[in-house]
Amino acid sequence: MRGLWQQVEQRDPFPVPDPDPADPTCDVCAALVVQRAAYHRLRDLSGVVDCNVEIRRHPHPEAVR
């Protein structure tokens, strides 16, 4: 039964671009961007998505948005 399974590259059929931080001077957002880049290098898409969610949800004053 050898050769019945083939590994297939998994890709997101609906890719969404990584969000930019709402406030580029925010230390938390900057740390999340660095962490997200590390996850990208590791090809850990779950970690990338987690960072993107945190970046989108990180609170900033409305004037900055």
Short mmCIF file of C-alpha atoms in Angstrom, two decimals:
data_model
loop_
_atom_site.label_atom_id
_atom_site.label_comp_id
_atom_site.label_asym_id
_atom_site.label_seq_id
_atom_site.Cartn_x
_atom_site.Cartn_y
_atom_site.Cartn_z
CA MET A 1 0.00 0.00 0.00
CA ARG A 2 2.94 2.28 -0.42
CA GLY A 3 2.47 5.46 -2.40
CA LEU A 4 -1.28 5.87 -1.83
CA TRP A 5 -0.83 9.11 0.13
CA GLN A 6 0.62 12.25 -1.28
CA GLN A 7 1.46 15.31 0.78
CA VAL A 8 -0.20 18.41 -0.63
CA GLU A 9 0.77 21.97 0.18
CA GLN A 10 -1.97 23.67 2.16
CA ARG A 11 -2.85 27.21 1.10
CA ASP A 12 -5.49 29.62 2.27
CA PRO A 13 -8.04 29.90 -0.56
CA PHE A 14 -9.03 33.38 0.62
CA PRO A 15 -5.79 35.05 1.73
CA VAL A 16 -6.12 38.27 3.69
CA PRO A 17 -3.17 40.67 3.82
CA ASP A 18 -1.50 41.15 7.19
CA PRO A 19 -2.89 44.24 8.93
CA ASP A 20 -0.72 47.27 9.60
CA PRO A 21 -0.75 48.47 13.22
CA ALA A 22 -3.20 51.30 13.86
CA ASP A 23 -0.43 53.18 15.69
CA PRO A 24 3.08 52.51 14.34
CA THR A 25 4.61 54.06 17.48
CA CYS A 26 2.83 51.59 19.79
CA ASP A 27 5.31 49.23 21.53
CA VAL A 28 2.74 46.42 21.76
CA CYS A 29 1.93 46.58 18.04
CA ALA A 30 5.63 46.73 17.16
CA ALA A 31 6.29 43.60 19.26
CA LEU A 32 3.39 41.81 17.58
CA VAL A 33 4.76 42.69 14.12
CA VAL A 34 8.17 41.21 15.08
CA GLN A 35 6.50 38.12 16.52
CA ARG A 36 4.36 37.73 13.40
CA ALA A 37 7.46 37.89 11.19
CA ALA A 38 9.04 35.09 13.25
CA TYR A 39 5.92 32.97 12.76
CA HIS A 40 6.05 33.68 9.01
CA ARG A 41 9.66 32.44 8.90
CA LEU A 42 8.61 29.26 10.73
CA ARG A 43 5.62 28.86 8.36
CA ASP A 44 3.39 28.73 11.46
CA LEU A 45 0.20 30.19 10.00
CA SER A 46 -1.71 29.69 13.24
CA GLY A 47 0.75 31.98 15.03
CA VAL A 48 0.53 34.52 12.20
CA VAL A 49 -3.26 34.59 12.46
CA ASP A 50 -3.10 34.96 16.25
CA CYS A 51 -0.80 37.98 15.89
CA ASN A 52 -3.04 39.51 13.22
CA VAL A 53 -6.07 39.17 15.48
CA GLU A 54 -4.22 40.80 18.37
CA ILE A 55 -3.03 43.65 16.14
CA ARG A 56 -6.59 44.28 14.91
CA ARG A 57 -8.05 44.16 18.42
CA HIS A 58 -5.34 46.11 20.26
CA PRO A 59 -7.01 49.25 21.62
CA HIS A 60 -5.81 52.69 20.56
CA PRO A 61 -7.39 56.10 20.95
CA GLU A 62 -9.88 56.81 18.18
CA ALA A 63 -7.82 59.80 17.02
CA VAL A 64 -5.02 57.44 15.94
CA ARG A 65 -7.24 55.15 13.85
#
